[in-house]
CSV table of C-alpha atoms in Angstrom, one decimal:
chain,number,residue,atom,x,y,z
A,1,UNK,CA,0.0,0.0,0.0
A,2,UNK,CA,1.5,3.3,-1.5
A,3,UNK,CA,-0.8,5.7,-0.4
A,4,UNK,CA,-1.1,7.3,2.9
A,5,UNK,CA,-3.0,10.2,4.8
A,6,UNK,CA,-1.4,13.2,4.2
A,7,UNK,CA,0.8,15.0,6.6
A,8,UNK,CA,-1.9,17.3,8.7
A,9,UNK,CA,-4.3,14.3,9.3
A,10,UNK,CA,-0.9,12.2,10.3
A,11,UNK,CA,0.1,15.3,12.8
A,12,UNK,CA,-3.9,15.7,14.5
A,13,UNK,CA,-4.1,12.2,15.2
A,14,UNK,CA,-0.7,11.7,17.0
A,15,UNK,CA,-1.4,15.2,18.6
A,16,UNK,CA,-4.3,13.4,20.0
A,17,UNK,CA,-2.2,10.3,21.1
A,18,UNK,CA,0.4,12.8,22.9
A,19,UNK,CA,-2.5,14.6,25.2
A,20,UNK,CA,-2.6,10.8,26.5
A,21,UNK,CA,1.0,10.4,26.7
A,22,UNK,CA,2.3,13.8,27.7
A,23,UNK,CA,-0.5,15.3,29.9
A,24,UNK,CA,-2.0,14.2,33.0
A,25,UNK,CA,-5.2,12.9,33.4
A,26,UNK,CA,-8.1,13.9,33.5
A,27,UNK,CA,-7.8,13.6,29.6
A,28,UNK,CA,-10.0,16.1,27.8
A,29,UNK,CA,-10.4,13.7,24.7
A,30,UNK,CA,-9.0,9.8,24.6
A,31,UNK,CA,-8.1,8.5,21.1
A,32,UNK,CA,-5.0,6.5,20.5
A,33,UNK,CA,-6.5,4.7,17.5
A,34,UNK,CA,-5.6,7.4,14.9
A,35,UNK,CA,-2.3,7.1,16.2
A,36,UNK,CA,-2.2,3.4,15.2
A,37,UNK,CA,-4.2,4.3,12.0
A,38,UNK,CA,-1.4,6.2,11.0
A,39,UNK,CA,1.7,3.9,11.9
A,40,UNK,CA,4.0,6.2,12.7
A,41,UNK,CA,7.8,5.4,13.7
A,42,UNK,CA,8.8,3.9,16.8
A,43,UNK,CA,10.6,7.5,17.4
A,44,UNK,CA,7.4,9.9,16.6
A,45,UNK,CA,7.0,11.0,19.8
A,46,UNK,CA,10.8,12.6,19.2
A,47,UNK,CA,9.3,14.4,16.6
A,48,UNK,CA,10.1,18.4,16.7
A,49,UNK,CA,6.5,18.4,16.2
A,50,UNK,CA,5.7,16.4,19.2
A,51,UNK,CA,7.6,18.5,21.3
A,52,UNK,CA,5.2,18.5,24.5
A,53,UNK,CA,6.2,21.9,25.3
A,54,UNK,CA,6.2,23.9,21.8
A,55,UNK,CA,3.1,21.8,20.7
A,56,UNK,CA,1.2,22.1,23.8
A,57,UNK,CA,-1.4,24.8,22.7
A,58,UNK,CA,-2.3,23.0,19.3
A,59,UNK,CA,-2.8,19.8,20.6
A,60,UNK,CA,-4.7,21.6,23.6
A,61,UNK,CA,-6.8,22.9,20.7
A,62,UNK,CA,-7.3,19.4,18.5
A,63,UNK,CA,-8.5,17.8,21.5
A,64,UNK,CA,-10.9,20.7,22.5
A,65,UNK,CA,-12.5,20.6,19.2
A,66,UNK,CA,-12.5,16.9,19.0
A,67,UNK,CA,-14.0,16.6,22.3
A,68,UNK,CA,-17.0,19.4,21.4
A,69,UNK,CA,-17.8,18.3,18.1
A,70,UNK,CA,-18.4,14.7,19.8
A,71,UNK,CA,-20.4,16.3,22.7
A,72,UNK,CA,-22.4,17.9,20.7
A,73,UNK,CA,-23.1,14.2,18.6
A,74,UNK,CA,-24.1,12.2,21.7
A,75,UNK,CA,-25.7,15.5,22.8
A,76,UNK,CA,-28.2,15.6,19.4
A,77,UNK,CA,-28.1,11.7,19.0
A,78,UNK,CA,-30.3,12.0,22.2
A,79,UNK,CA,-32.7,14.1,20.5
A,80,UNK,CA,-32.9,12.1,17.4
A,81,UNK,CA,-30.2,13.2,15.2
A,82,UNK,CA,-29.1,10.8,13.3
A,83,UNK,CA,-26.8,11.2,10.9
A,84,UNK,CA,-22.9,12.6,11.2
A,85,UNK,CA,-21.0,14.3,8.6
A,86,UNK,CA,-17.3,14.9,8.4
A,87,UNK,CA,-15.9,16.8,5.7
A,88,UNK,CA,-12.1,16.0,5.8
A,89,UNK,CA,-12.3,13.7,8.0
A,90,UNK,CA,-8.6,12.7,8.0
A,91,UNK,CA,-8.2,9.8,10.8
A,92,UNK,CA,-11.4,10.3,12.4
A,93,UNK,CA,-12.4,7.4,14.5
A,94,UNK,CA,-15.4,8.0,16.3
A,95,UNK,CA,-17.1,5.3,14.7
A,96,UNK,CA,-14.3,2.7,16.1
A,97,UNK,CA,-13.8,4.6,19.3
A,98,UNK,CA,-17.7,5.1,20.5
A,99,UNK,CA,-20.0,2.5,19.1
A,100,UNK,CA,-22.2,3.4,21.8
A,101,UNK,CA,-22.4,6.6,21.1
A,102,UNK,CA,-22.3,5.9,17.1
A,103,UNK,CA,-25.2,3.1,17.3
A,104,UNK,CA,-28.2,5.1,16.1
A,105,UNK,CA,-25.7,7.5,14.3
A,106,UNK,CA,-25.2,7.0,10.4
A,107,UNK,CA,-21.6,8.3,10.2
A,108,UNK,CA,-20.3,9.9,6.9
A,109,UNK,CA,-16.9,10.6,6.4
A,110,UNK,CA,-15.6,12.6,3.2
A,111,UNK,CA,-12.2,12.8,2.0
A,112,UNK,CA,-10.2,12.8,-0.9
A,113,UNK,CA,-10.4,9.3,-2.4
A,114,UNK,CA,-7.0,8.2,-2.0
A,115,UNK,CA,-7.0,8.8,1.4
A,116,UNK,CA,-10.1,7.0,1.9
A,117,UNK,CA,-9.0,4.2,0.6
A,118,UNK,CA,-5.3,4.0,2.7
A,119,UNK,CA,-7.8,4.4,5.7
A,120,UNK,CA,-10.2,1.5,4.4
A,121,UNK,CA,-7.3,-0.4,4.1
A,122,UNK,CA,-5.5,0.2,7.4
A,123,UNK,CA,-9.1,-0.4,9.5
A,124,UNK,CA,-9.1,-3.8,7.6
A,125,UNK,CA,-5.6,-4.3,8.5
A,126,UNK,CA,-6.8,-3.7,12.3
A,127,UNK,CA,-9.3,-5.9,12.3
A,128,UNK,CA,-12.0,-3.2,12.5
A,129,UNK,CA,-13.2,-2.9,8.8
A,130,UNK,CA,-15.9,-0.4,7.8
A,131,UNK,CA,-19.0,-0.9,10.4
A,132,UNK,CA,-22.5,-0.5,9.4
A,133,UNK,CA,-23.2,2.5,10.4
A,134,UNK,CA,-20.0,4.3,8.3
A,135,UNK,CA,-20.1,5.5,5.1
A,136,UNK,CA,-16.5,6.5,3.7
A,137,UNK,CA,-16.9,9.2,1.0
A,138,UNK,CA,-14.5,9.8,-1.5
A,139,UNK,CA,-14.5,13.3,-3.2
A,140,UNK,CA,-12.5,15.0,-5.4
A,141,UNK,CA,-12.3,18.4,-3.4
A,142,UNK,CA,-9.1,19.3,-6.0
A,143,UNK,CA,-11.8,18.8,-9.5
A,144,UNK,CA,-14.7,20.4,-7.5
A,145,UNK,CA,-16.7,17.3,-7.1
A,146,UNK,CA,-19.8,17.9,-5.3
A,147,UNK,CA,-20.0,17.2,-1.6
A,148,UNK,CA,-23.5,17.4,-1.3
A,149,UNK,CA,-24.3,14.9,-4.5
A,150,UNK,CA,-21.9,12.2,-3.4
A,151,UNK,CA,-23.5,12.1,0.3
A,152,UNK,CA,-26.7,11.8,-0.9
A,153,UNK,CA,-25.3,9.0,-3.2
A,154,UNK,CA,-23.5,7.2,-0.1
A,155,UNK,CA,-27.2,6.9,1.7
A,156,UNK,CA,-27.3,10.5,3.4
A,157,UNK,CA,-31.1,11.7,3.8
A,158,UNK,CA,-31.0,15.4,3.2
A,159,UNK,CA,-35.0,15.8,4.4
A,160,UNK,CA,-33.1,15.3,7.8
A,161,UNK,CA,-31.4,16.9,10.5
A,162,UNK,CA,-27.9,16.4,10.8
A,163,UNK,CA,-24.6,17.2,12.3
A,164,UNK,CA,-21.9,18.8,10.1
A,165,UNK,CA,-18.2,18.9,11.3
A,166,UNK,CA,-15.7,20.9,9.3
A,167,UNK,CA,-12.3,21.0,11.5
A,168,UNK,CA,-8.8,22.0,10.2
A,169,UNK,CA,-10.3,22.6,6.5
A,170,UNK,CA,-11.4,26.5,5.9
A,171,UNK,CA,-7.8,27.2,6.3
A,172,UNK,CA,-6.5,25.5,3.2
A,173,UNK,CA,-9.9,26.9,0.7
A,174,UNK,CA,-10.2,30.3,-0.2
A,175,UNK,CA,-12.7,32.8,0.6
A,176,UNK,CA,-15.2,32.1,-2.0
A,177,UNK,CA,-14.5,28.5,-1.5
A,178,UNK,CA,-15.7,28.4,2.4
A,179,UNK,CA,-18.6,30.8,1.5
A,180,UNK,CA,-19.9,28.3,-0.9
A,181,UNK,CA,-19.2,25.4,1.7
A,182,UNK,CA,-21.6,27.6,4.1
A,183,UNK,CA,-24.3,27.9,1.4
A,184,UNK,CA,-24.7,24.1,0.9
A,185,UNK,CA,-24.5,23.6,4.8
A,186,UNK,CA,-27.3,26.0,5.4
A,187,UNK,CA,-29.5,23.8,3.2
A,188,UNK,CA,-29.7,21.0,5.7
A,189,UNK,CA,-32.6,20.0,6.7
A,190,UNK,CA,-34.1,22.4,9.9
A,191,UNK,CA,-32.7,21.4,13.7
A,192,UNK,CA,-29.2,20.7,12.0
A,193,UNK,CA,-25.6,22.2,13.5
A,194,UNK,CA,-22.5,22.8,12.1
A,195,UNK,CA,-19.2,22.9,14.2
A,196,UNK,CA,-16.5,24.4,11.9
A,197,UNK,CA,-12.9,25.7,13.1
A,198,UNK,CA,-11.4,28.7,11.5
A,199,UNK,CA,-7.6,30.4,11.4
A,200,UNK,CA,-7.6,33.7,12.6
A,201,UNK,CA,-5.3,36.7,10.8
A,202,UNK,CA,-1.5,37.0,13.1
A,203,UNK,CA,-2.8,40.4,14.4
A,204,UNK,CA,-6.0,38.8,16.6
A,205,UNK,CA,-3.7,35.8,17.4
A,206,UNK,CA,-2.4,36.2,21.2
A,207,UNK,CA,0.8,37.9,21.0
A,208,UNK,CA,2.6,34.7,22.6
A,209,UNK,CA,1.5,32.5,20.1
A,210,UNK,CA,2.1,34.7,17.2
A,211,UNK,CA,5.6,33.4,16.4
A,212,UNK,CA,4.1,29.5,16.2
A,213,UNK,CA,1.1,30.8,13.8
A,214,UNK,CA,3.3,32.4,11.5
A,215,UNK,CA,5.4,29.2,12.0
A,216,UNK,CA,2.6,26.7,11.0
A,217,UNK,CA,1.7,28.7,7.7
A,218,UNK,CA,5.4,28.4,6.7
A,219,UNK,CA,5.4,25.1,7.2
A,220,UNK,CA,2.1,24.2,5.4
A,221,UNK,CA,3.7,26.5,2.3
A,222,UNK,CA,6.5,24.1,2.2
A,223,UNK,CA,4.3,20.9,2.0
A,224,UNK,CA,2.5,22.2,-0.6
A,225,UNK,CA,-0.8,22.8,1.3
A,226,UNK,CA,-0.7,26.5,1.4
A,227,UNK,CA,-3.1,28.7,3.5
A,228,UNK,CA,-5.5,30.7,1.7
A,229,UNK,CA,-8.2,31.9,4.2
A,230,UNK,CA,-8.0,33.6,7.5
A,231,UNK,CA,-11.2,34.9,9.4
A,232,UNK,CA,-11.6,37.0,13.1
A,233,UNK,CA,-14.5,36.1,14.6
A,234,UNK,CA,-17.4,38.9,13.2
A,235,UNK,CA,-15.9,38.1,10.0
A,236,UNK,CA,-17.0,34.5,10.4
A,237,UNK,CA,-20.5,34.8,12.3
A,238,UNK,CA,-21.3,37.2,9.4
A,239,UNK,CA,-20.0,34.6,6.8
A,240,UNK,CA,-22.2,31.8,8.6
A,241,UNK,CA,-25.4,34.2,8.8
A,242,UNK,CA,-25.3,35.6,5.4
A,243,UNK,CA,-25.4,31.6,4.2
A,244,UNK,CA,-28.3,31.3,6.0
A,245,UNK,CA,-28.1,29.6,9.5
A,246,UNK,CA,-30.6,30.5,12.2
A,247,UNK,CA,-28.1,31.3,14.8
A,248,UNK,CA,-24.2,31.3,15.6
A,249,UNK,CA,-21.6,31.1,18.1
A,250,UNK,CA,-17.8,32.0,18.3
A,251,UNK,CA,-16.3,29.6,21.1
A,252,UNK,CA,-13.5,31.4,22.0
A,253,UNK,CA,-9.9,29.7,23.0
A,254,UNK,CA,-11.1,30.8,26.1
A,255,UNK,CA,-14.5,29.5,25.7
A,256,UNK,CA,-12.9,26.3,25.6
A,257,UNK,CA,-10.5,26.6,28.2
A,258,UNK,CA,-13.7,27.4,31.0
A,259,UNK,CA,-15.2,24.2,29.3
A,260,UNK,CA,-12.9,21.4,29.0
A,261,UNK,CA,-9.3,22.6,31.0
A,262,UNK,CA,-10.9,24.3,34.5
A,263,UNK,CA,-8.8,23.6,37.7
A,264,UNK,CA,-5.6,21.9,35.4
A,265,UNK,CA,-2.6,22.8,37.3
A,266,UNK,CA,-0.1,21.8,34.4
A,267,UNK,CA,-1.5,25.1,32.3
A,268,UNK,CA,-2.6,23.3,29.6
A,269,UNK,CA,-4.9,25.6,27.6
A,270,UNK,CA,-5.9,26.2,24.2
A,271,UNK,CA,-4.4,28.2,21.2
A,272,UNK,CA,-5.8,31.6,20.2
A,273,UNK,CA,-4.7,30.4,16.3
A,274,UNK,CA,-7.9,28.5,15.6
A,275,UNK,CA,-10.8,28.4,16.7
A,276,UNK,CA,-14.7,27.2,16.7
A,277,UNK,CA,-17.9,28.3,15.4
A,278,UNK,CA,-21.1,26.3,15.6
A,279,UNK,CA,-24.2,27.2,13.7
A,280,UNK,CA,-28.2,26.2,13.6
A,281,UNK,CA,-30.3,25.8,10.9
């Protein structure tokens, strides 16, 4: 098997495996399964990425989200949601991770078809295979294919509500690009949510943290993943109304600090780089 995940899905999911390694419990999100998805080197954890001290707001932040955007599944499971989208869903492995919590949940996750099928291939290779309930969606993001057609292709019901999670993807599309992405998103059927991270320009970045934001867009320039989109917060809530949602929210860094990293006494928090909006049709 040639293929592989590509470099920021491979960096998220041992991220995740490093809160459990590097940071006391209580742990805000538990997945070491992406970790083994991946298959990294004996040596990752001596990555200069993995660093537990330069990398410890990012992978505060990938957990944060991680741990909300599941939340607010279970959360809408209970009312009756039933159906998950992840667009770029990279490692994702809440189907494998929380089959309770996934058991009246039709999962669909979208990527680029190569790396959906590397990922088919490594759950087979686990012994977990493709479940039931999860629907692995190739698109073509780089020829425009259409999201929205080959969901509803894969078995997704757009007559009803669902949950949409975007997460370390507005980044890397431009302007227009994300706007369009809203558009389609708004037309989900009423009592939907969308969880969506964003990048925010150097200058509303906390000072501290500015040298490691202009750090990560040099680094995603030189693996050919360059960033094209940055949003502050009004920027973004206008962006989400003007598609169409019902109501939004801006969850701060801070936001999630109060929520998921109260009373830590190793300062784990966090970073102000990227962060969350959700959004109600």
């Amino acid at each position: 098997m040639t293929a592989t995940a590509d470099k920021t899905a491979i960096r998220t999911a041992l991220w995740r495996a490093l809160h459990l390694h590097a940071d006391p419990a209580p742990h805000v999100f538990e997945d070491g399964l992406g970790a083994r998805l991946a298959a990294p080197d004996g040596d990752w954890r001596s990555r200069p990425d993995m660093d537990p001290v330069r990398s410890a707001g990012a992978r505060a932040s990938i957990v944060a989200r991680a741990r909300c955007t599941e939340d607010l599944v279970v959360e809408q499971a209970a009312r009756g949601v039933d159906q998950y989208v992840i667009l770029g869903a990279g490692l994702d492995t809440f189907a494998q991770r929380r089959p309770e919590g996934a058991r009246n949940v039709r999962v669909f996750e979208v990527d680029q078809p190569e790396t959906q099928a590397w990922k088919r291939a490594r759950l087979d290779e686990l012994g977990y295979g493709v479940p039931e309930g999860l629907r692995l969606v190739p698109v073509d993001f780089e020829a425009d294919d259409d999201w929205w057609q080959r969901l509803t292709e894969n078995g997704f019901d757009p007559g009803r509500p669902a949950v949409l999670a975007c997460s370390g993807v507005t980044m890397y599309l431009t302007r227009d690009a994300v706007a369009a992405t809203l558009r389609k998103a708004a037309g989900l059927a009423e009592g939907s949510t969308l969880a969506m991270t964003f990048m925010q320009p150097v200058d509303l970045v906390d000072p501290e943290e500015r040298a490691a934001r202009e750090g990560v867009e040099r680094a995603a320039r030189a693996d050919g993943t360059p960033f094209r989109s940055f949003f502050g917060p009004d920027e973004i809530l206008a962006m989400v109304k003007e598609a169409g949602f019902r109501h939004a929210e801006h969850l701060s860094a801070g936001d999630l600090a109060e929520r998921y990293f109260a009373g830590r006494e190793d300062g784990l928090r966090p970073s102000t780089i990227e962060e969350l909006v959700l959004a109600t049709v």
